[in-house]
XYZ file of C-alpha atoms in Angstrom:
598
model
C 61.386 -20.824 -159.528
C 61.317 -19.199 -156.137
C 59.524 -22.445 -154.415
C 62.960 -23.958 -155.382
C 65.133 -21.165 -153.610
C 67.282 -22.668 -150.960
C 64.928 -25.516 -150.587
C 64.521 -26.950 -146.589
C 64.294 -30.569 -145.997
C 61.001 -30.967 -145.979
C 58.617 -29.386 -149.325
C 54.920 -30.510 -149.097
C 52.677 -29.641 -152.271
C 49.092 -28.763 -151.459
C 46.030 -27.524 -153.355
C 42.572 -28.830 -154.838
C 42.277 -31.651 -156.860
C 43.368 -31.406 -160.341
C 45.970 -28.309 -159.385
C 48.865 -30.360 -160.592
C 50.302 -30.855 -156.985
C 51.941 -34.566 -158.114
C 53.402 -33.042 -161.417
C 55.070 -30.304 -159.578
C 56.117 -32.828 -156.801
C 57.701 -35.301 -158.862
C 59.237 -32.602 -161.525
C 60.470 -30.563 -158.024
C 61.823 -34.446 -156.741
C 63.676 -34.871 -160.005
C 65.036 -31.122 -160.057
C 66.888 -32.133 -156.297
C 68.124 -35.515 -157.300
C 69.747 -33.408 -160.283
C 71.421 -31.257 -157.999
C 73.395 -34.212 -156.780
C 71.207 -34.495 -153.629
C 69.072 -38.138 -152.092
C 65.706 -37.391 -152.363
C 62.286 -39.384 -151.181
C 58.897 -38.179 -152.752
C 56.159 -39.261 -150.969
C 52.525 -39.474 -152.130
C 49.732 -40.181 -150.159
C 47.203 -38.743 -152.559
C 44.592 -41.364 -153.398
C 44.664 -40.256 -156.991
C 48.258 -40.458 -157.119
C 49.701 -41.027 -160.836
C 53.327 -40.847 -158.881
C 53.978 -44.578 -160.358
C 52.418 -43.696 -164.067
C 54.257 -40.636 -163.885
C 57.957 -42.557 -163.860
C 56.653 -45.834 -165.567
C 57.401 -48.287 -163.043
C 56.113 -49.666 -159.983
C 56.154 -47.852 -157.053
C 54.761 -49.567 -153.707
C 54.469 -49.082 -150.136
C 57.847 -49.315 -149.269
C 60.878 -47.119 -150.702
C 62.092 -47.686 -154.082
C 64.306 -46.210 -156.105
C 63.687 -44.728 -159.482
C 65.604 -46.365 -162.010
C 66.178 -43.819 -164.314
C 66.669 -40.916 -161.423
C 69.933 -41.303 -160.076
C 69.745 -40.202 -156.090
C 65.133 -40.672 -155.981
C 63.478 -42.890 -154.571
C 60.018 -42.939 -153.801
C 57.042 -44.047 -151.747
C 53.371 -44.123 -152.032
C 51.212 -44.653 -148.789
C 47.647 -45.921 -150.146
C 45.180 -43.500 -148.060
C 42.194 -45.685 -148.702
C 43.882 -48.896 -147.382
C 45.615 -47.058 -144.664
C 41.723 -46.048 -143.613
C 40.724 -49.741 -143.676
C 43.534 -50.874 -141.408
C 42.988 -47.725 -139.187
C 39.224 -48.890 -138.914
C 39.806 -51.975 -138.144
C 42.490 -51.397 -135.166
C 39.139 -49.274 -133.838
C 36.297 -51.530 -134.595
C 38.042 -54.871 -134.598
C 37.831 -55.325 -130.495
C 34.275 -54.286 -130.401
C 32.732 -56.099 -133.631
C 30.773 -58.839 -131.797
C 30.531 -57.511 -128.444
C 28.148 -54.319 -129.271
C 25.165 -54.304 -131.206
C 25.346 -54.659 -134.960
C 23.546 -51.052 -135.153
C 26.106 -49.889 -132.848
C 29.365 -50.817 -134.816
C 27.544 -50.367 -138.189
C 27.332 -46.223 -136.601
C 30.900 -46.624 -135.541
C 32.107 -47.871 -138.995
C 29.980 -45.203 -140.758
C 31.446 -42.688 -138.205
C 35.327 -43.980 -139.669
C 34.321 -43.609 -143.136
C 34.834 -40.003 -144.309
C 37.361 -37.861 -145.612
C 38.784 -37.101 -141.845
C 39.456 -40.147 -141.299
C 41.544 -40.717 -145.041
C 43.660 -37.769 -144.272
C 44.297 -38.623 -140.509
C 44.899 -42.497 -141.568
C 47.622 -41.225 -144.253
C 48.961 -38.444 -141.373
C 49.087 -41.531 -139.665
C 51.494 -43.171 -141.572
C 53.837 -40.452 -143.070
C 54.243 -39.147 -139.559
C 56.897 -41.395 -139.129
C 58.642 -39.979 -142.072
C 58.641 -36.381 -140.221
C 59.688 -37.761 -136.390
C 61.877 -40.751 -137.447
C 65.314 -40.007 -138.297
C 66.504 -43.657 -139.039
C 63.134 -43.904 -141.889
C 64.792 -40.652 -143.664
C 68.787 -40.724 -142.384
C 70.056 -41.269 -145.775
C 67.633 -38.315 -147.373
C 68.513 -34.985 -148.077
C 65.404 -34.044 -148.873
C 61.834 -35.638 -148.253
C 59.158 -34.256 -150.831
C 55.160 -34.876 -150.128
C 53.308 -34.620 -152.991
C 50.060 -33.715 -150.303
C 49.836 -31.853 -147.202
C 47.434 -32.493 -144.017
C 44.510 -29.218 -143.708
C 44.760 -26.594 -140.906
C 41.382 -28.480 -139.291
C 43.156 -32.560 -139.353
C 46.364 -30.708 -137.532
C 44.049 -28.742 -135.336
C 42.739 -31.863 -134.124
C 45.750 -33.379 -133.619
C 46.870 -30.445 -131.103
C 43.717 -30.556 -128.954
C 43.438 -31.848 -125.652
C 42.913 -35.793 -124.732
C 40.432 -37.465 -123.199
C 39.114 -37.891 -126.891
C 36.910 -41.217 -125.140
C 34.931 -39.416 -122.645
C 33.783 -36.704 -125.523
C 32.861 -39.156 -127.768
C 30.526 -41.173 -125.268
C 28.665 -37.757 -125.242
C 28.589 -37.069 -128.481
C 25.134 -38.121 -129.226
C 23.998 -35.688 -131.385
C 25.175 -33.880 -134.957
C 28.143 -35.445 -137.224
C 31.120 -35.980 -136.132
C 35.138 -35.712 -136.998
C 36.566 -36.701 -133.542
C 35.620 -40.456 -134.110
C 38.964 -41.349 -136.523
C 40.597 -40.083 -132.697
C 39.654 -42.277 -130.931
C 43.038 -44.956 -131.670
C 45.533 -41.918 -131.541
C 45.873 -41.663 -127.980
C 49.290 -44.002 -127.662
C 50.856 -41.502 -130.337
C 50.514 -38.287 -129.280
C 54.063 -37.027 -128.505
C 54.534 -38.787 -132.154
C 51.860 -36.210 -133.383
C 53.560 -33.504 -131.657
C 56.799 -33.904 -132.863
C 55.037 -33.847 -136.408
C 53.354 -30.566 -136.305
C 56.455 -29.293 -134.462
C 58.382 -30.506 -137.509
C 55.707 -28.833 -139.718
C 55.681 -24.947 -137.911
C 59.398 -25.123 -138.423
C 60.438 -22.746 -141.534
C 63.687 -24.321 -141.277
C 62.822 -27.235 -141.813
C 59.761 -27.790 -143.758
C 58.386 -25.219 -146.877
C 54.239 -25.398 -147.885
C 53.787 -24.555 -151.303
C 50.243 -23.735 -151.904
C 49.388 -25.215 -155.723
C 46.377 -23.006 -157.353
C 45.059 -22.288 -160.895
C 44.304 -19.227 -162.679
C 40.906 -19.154 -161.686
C 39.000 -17.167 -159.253
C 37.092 -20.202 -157.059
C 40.971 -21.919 -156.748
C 42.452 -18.813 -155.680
C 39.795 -18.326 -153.700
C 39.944 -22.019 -152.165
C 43.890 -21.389 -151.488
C 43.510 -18.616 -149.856
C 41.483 -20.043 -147.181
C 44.120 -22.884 -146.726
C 46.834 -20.324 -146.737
C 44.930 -18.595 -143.722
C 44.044 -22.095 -141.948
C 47.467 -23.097 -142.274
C 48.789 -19.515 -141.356
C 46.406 -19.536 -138.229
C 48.182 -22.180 -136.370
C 51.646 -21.683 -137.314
C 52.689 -22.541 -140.898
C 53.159 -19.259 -142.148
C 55.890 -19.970 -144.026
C 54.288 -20.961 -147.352
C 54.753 -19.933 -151.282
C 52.453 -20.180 -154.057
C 52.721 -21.412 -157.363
C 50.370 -20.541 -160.484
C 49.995 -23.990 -162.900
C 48.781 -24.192 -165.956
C 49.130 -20.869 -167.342
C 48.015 -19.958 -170.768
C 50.744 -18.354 -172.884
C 50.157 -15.392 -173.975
C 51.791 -15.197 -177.687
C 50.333 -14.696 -180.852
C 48.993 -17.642 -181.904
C 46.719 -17.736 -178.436
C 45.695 -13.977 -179.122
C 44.486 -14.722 -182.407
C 42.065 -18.183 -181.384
C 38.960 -17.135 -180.260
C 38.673 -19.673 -177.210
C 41.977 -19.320 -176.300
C 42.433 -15.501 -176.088
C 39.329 -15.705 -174.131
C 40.974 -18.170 -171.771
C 43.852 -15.448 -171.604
C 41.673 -12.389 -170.416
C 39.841 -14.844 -167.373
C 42.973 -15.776 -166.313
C 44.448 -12.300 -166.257
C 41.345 -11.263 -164.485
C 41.442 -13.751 -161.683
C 45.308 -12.698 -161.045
C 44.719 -9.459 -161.107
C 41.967 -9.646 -158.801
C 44.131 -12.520 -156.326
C 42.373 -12.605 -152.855
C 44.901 -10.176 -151.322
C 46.142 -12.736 -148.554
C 48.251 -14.095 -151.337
C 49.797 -10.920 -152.366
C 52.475 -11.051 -150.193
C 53.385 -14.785 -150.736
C 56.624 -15.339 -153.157
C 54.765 -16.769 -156.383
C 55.527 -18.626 -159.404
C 53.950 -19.209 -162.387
C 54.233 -22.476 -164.775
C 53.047 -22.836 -168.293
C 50.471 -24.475 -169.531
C 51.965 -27.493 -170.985
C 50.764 -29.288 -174.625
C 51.601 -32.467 -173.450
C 51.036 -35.496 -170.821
C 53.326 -35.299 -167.563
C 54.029 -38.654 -167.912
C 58.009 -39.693 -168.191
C 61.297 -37.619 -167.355
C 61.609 -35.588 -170.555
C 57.985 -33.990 -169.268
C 58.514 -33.665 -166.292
C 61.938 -31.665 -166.555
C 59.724 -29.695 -169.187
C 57.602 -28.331 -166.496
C 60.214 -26.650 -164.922
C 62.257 -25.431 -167.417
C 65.100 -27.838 -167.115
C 65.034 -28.987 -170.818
C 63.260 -28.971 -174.028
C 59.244 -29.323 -174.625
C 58.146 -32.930 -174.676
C 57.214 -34.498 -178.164
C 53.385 -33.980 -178.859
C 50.917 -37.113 -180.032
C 49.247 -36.694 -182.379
C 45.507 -35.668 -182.851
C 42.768 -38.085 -183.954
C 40.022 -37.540 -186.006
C 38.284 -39.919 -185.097
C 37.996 -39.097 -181.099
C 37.001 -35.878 -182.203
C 34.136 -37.003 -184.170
C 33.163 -39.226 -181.340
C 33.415 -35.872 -177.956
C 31.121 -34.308 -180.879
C 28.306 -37.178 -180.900
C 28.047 -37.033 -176.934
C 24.984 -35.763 -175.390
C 24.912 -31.899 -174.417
C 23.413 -30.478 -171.426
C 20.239 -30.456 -173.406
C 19.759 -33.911 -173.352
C 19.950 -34.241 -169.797
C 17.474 -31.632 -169.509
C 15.031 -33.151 -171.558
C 14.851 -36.267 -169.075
C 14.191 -34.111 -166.270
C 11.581 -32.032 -168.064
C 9.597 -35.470 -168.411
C 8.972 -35.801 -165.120
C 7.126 -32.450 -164.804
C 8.598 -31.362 -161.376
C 11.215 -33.177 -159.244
C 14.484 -32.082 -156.735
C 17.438 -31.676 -159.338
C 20.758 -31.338 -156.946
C 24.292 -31.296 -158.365
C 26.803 -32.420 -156.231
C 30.613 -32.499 -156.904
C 33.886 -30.911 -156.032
C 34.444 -26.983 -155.427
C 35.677 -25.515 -158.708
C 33.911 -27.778 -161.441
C 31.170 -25.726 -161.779
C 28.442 -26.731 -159.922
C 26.384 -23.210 -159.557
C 26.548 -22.185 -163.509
C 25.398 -25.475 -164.366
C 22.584 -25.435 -161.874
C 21.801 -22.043 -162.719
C 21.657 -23.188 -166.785
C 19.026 -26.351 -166.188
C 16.651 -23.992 -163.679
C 16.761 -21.236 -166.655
C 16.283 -24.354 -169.549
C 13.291 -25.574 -167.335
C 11.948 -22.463 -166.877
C 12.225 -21.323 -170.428
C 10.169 -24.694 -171.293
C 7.542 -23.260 -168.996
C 8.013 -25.263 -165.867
C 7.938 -23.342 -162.249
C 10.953 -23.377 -160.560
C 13.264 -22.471 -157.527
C 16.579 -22.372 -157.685
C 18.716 -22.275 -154.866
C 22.304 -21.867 -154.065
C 24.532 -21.425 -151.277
C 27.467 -20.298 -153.493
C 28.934 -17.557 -151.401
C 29.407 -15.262 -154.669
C 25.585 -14.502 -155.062
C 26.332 -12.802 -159.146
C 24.195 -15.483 -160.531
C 20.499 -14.326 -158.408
C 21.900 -10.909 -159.254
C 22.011 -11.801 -163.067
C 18.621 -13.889 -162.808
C 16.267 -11.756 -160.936
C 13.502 -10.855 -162.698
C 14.462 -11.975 -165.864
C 12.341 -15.323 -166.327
C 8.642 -15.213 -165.157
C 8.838 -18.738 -164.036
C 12.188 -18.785 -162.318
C 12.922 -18.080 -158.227
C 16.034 -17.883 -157.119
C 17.115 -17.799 -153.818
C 20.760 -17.601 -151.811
C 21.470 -19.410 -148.390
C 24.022 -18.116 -146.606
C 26.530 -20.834 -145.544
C 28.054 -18.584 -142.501
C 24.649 -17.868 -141.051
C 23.605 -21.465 -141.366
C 26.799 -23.040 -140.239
C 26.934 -20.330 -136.674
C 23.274 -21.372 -136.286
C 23.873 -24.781 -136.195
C 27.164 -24.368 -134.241
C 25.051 -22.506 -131.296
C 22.321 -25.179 -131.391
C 24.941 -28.197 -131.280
C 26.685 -26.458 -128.399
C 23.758 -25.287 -126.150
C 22.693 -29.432 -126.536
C 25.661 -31.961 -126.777
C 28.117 -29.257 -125.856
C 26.182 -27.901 -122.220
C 27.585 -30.725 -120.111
C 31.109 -30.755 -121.569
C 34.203 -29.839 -119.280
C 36.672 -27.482 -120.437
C 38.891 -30.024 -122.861
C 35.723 -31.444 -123.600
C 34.262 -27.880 -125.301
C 37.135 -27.306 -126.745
C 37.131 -31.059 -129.175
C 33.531 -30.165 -129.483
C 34.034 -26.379 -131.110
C 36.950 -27.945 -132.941
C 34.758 -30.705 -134.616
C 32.314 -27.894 -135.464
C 34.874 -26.799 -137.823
C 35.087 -29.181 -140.086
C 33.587 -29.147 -143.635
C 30.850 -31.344 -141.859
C 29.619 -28.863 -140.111
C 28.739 -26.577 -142.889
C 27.238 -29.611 -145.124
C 24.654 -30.523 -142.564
C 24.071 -27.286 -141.764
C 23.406 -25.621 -145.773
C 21.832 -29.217 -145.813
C 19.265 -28.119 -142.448
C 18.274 -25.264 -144.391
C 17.528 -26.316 -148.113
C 15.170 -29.168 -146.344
C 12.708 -26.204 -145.683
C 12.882 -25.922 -149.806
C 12.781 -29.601 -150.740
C 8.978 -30.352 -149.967
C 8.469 -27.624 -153.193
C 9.460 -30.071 -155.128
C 6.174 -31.799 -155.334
C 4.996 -29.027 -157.178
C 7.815 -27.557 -159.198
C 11.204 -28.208 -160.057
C 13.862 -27.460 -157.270
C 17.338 -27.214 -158.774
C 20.111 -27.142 -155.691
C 23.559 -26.183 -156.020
C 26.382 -27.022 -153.183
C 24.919 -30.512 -151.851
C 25.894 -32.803 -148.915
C 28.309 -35.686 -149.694
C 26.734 -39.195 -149.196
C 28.995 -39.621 -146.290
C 27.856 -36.934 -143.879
C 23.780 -37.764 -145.477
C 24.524 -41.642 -143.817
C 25.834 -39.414 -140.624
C 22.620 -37.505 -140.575
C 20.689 -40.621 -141.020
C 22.720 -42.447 -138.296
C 22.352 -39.662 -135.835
C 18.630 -39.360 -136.226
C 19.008 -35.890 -137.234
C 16.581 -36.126 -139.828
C 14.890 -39.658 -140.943
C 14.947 -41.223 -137.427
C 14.153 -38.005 -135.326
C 10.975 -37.587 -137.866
C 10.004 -41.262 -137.943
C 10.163 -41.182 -133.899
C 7.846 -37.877 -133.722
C 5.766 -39.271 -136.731
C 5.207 -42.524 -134.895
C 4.278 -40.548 -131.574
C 1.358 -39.024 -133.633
C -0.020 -41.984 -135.575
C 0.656 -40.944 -138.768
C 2.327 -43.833 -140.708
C 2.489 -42.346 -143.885
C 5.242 -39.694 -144.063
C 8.363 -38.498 -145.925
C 11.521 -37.137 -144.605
C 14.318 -35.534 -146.580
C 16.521 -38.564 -146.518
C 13.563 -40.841 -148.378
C 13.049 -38.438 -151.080
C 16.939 -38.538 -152.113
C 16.627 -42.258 -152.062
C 13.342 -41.892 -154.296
C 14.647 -41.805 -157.957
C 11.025 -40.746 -159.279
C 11.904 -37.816 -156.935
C 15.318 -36.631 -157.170
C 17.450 -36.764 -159.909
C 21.608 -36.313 -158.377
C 23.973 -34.858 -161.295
C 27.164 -35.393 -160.431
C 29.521 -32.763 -161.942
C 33.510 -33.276 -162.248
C 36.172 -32.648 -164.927
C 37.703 -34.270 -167.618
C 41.133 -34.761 -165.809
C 42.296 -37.796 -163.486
C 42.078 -36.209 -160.304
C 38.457 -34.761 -160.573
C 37.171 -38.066 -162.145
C 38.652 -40.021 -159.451
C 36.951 -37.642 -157.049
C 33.556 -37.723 -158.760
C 34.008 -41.772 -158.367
C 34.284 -41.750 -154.997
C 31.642 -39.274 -154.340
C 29.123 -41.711 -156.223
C 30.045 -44.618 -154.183
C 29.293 -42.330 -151.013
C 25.892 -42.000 -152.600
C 25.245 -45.306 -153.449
C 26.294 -46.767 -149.240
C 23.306 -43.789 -148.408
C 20.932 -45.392 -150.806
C 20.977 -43.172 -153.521
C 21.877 -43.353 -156.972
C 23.159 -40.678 -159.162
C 20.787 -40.014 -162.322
C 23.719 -38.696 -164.665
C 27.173 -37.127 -165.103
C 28.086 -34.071 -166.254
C 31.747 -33.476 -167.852
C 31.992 -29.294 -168.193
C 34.370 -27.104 -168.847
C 35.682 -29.267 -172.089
C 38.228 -28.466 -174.134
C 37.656 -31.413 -176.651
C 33.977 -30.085 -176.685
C 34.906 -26.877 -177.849
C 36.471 -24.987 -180.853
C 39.950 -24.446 -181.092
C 42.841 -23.619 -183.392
C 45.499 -23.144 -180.665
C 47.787 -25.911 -180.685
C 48.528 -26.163 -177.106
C 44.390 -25.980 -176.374
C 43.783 -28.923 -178.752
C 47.041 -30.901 -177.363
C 44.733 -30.590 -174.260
C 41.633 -31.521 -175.982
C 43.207 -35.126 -177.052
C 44.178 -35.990 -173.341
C 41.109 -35.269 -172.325
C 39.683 -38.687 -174.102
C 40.540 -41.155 -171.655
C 38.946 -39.448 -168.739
C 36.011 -39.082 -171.282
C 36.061 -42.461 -171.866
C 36.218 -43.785 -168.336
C 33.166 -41.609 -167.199
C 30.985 -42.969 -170.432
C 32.149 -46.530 -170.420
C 32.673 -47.005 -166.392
C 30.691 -44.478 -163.633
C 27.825 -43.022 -165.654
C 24.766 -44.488 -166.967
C 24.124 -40.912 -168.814
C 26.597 -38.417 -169.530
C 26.809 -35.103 -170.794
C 29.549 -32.844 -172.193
C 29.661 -29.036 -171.843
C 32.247 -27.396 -173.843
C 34.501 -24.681 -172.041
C 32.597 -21.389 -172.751
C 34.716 -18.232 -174.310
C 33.018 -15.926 -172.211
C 31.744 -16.456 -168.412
C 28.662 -18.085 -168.556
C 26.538 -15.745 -166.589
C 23.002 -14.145 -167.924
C 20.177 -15.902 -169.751
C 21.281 -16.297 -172.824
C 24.501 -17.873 -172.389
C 23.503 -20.242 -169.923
C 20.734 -21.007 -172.610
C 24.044 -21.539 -174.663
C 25.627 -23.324 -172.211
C 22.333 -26.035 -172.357
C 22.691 -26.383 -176.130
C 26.468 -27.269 -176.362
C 27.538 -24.026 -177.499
C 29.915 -21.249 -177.123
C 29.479 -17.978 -176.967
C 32.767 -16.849 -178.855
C 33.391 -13.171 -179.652
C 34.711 -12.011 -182.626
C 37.700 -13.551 -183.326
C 40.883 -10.729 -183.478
C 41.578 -8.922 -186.403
């Protein structure tokens, strides 16, 4: 593996959920320790297996692991290292402002920026202090901080005089606001992170076009301010032998995946690349993990059971979801979720099911790959599709935010401000400004929208008065009392139905949960869950695709029995799911299989 060439002190892992970036970590921890060297593997991921993984208890403080002679290894909790960040922040101001006031703040300190600036917060140490790591060799994160949380941390201070004139638009300069006595610290850290010497990124990616696409715009963040030294590595790739060539499913799974490397955004090109197998089996225990890379023999496989495969077939299908929405007669269907589950296919296969059923609708994306209006237009009488452009949107709102909260601003002050407008906030609220000119249609007809705000920057827009308080305030001006803003009719369940889409693997689950408990502190409760892309929903004869199929049962399990009240499963498809009739495939629970190879 060339990501193991010469390795520096410092490897971080990063990549999308559900990549495999704590697999390769640990199996790349286990390689060094077998090389005779001490290493430390660090996780801050808050879906970190890391103490599943080597089947014993790994805490908050370095321990070593038992069977790895020379590991040891740590796991910083980002959700609790959030808590105790708020609280250093809101602590010596909770009873002197006004409940309102701290309740903003709090809200402010609750999103992803301030996670992954919390967890920077803590492993910093690990990168600056040379008594934490003295008796390491090599220190091995199994997550990596983005291009915009070190941006932030390079900017200018006087965080405290931006933020009092802040009033308007979300914001991801509030988690700054206790980081001012650690700034050299930070320094020293992103110093430590530049240096090729010292530290190698390895970007983690699948063999699919939206996470190749999604890595290459962290390897040009990342590139952008000085950690060009990064390599890539391929997971979970499909052999390509006889017995995949001659499954239907599987030597359909073969020809995407050559596509999507063949067509690799061409800012990877150049990077040194690997590629790992697709493995049959759990990475859970040492002979697994060695496995992965190639140190030693396959893992043993479990066996199958008949009787979880009897019970994937008797879940709902798409259909069934669709048949609850149809009974409302019109309605705002938005699916929310994670980049790369699927969102736009899915939303494009319920607007063509309710159209086909002979319901009016609009559906509308803001999916920067615009083949699915291309595919659609024209094709069902009832059906109108249309594209927002995320860039436009997002520049649009940038100008506004700066000609307002930014015209005052100082020098340093302009530059936190542009800076904030970076972050993934900005583009939510800003997609989010311009499907609210779409939503009142949904009085009339069914609105299906793809690409939706997370419940955290929806409380931001609420808390700001962006939307709900800037209407009420005009609304009240005027003496109408009987209104409806955007923000009410998400809350409305007899107006909006949320489908939250995910995966059935750990990492995407864990991400869908967390995304629903965002929605539920805004006031609004997700209708259903949708599972896609399922192996254990589909047909297979290749071994290693139904090895796959059995592990995906507990995730299965833990969306049915634990986060959804409904729940649907939508097997992987054989061939891309785009035209009408195989999303109308897609709907039913089937697969659109070619002929199966001579």
């Amino acid at each position: 593996m060339r990501f193991l060439d010469q390795p520096p002190r410092y490897l971080f892992f990063t990549g999308k959920g559900g990549v495999g970036k704590t697999s390769l970590a640990c199996a790349t921890a286990i390689h060094l320790a077998g090389l005779g060297r001490k290493v430390l593997l660090v996780s801050t991921d808050p879906a970190s297996n890391v103490a599943q993984v080597f089947e014993q208890e790994i805490g908050s403080r370095v321990a070593p692991i038992k069977a790895v002679a020379g590991l040891s290894a740590l796991e910083i909790d980002p959700q609790e290292a959030a808590r105790a960040y708020r609280d250093r922040i809101v602590g010596p101001v909770r009873g002197i402002l006004p409940d309102d006031v701290v309740r903003g703040i709090e809200e402010q300190l609750s999103g992803a920026c301030t996670t992954e600036i919390a967890a920077f917060d803590e492993f910093t140490g690990l990168l600056t202090d040379t008594q934490l790591t003295s008796g390491f060799d090599h220190v091995v994160f199994d997550t990596a901080p983005t291009g915009h949380t070190i941006r932030l941390l390079q900017l200018p201070a006087a965080w405290s005089g931006f933020l009092a004139s802040n009033t308007e638009g979300a914001s991801c300069l509030g988690p700054l606001a206790g980081l001012q006595k650690q700034r050299e610290q930070y320094s020293a850290a992103v110093a430590a992170l530049a240096d090729a010497a010292r530290t190698r990124l390895v970007l983690v990616a699948r063999a699919q076009a939206s996470t190749l696409r999604e890595v290459a715009r962290t390897h040009a963040e990342l590139a952008a301010i000085g950690l060009s030294r990064q390599f890539l590595v391929i997971n979970g790739v499909l052999a390509d032998d006889a017995e995949a060539r001659a499954d239907g499913l599987a030597a359909a799974v073969l020809r995407r995946e050559r596509d999507a490397l063949a067509a690799i955004p061409e800012p990877l090109r150049g990077l040194p690349t690997d590629h790992v197998p697709l493995m049959p089996f759990n990475l859970v225990g040492l002979p697994a993990l060695r496995a992965l890379l190639g140190t030693t023999g396959s893992s043993p496989l479990e066996a199958s059971s008949a009787a979880r495969v009897h019970a994937v077939a008797a879940l709902p299908n798409l259909g069934s979801l669709v048949d609850g929405l149809a009974a409302d007669g019109h309605g705002l269907v938005m699916l929310m979720g994670k980049g790369g589950v699927g969102k736009t296919t899915l939303a494009a296969a319920i607007a063509v099911e309710l159209a086909r059923r002979g319901f009016p609708v609009h559906l509308t994306t803001s999916d920067p790959a615009a083949h699915l209006a291309e595919t659609l237009e024209g094709s069902l009488g009832n059906l109108a599709v249309s594209r927002i452009d995320p860039l436009v949107e997002t520049e649009r709102y940038r100008q506004h935010v700066l000609e307002t909260s930014g015209k005052d601003l100082d020098t340093h002050g302009r530059a936190m401000l542009e800076e904030d407008l970076r972050s993934p906030c900005t583009e939510e609220i800003a997609v989010f400004q311009a499907f609210s000119r779409v939503i009142r249609e949904a009085g009339k007809k069914f609105v299906v929208m793809d690409t939706a705000p997370t419940g955290h920057t929806l409380l931001l827009l609420d808390a700001t008065g962006a939307y709900h308080k800037e209407i009420a305030r005009h609304m009240d001006k005027s003496g109408v009392t009987h209104f409806t803003t955007p923000m009410m009719q998400l809350q409305d369940p007899k107006q909006t139905k949320v489908l939250i889409v995910t995966l059935a693997e750990t990492t995407p689950v864990l991400e869908a949960a967390n995304l629903q408990a965002d929605l539920r502190r805004a006031g609004i409760e997700p209708w259903a869950w949708i599972i896609n892309n399922s192996v254990a929903a589909a047909r297979t004869d290749a071994a290693v695709l139904r090895r796959r199929a059995e592990q995906e049962w507990p995730q299965i399990e833990a969306v049915r029995e634990h986060h959804a009240r409904r729940v649907a499963l939508v097997p992987v498809q054989a061939e891309e799911p785009i035209g009408v009739s195989r999303l109308v495939a897609l709907v039913a629970g089937q697969s659109k299989e070619p002929a199966r190879p001579a």
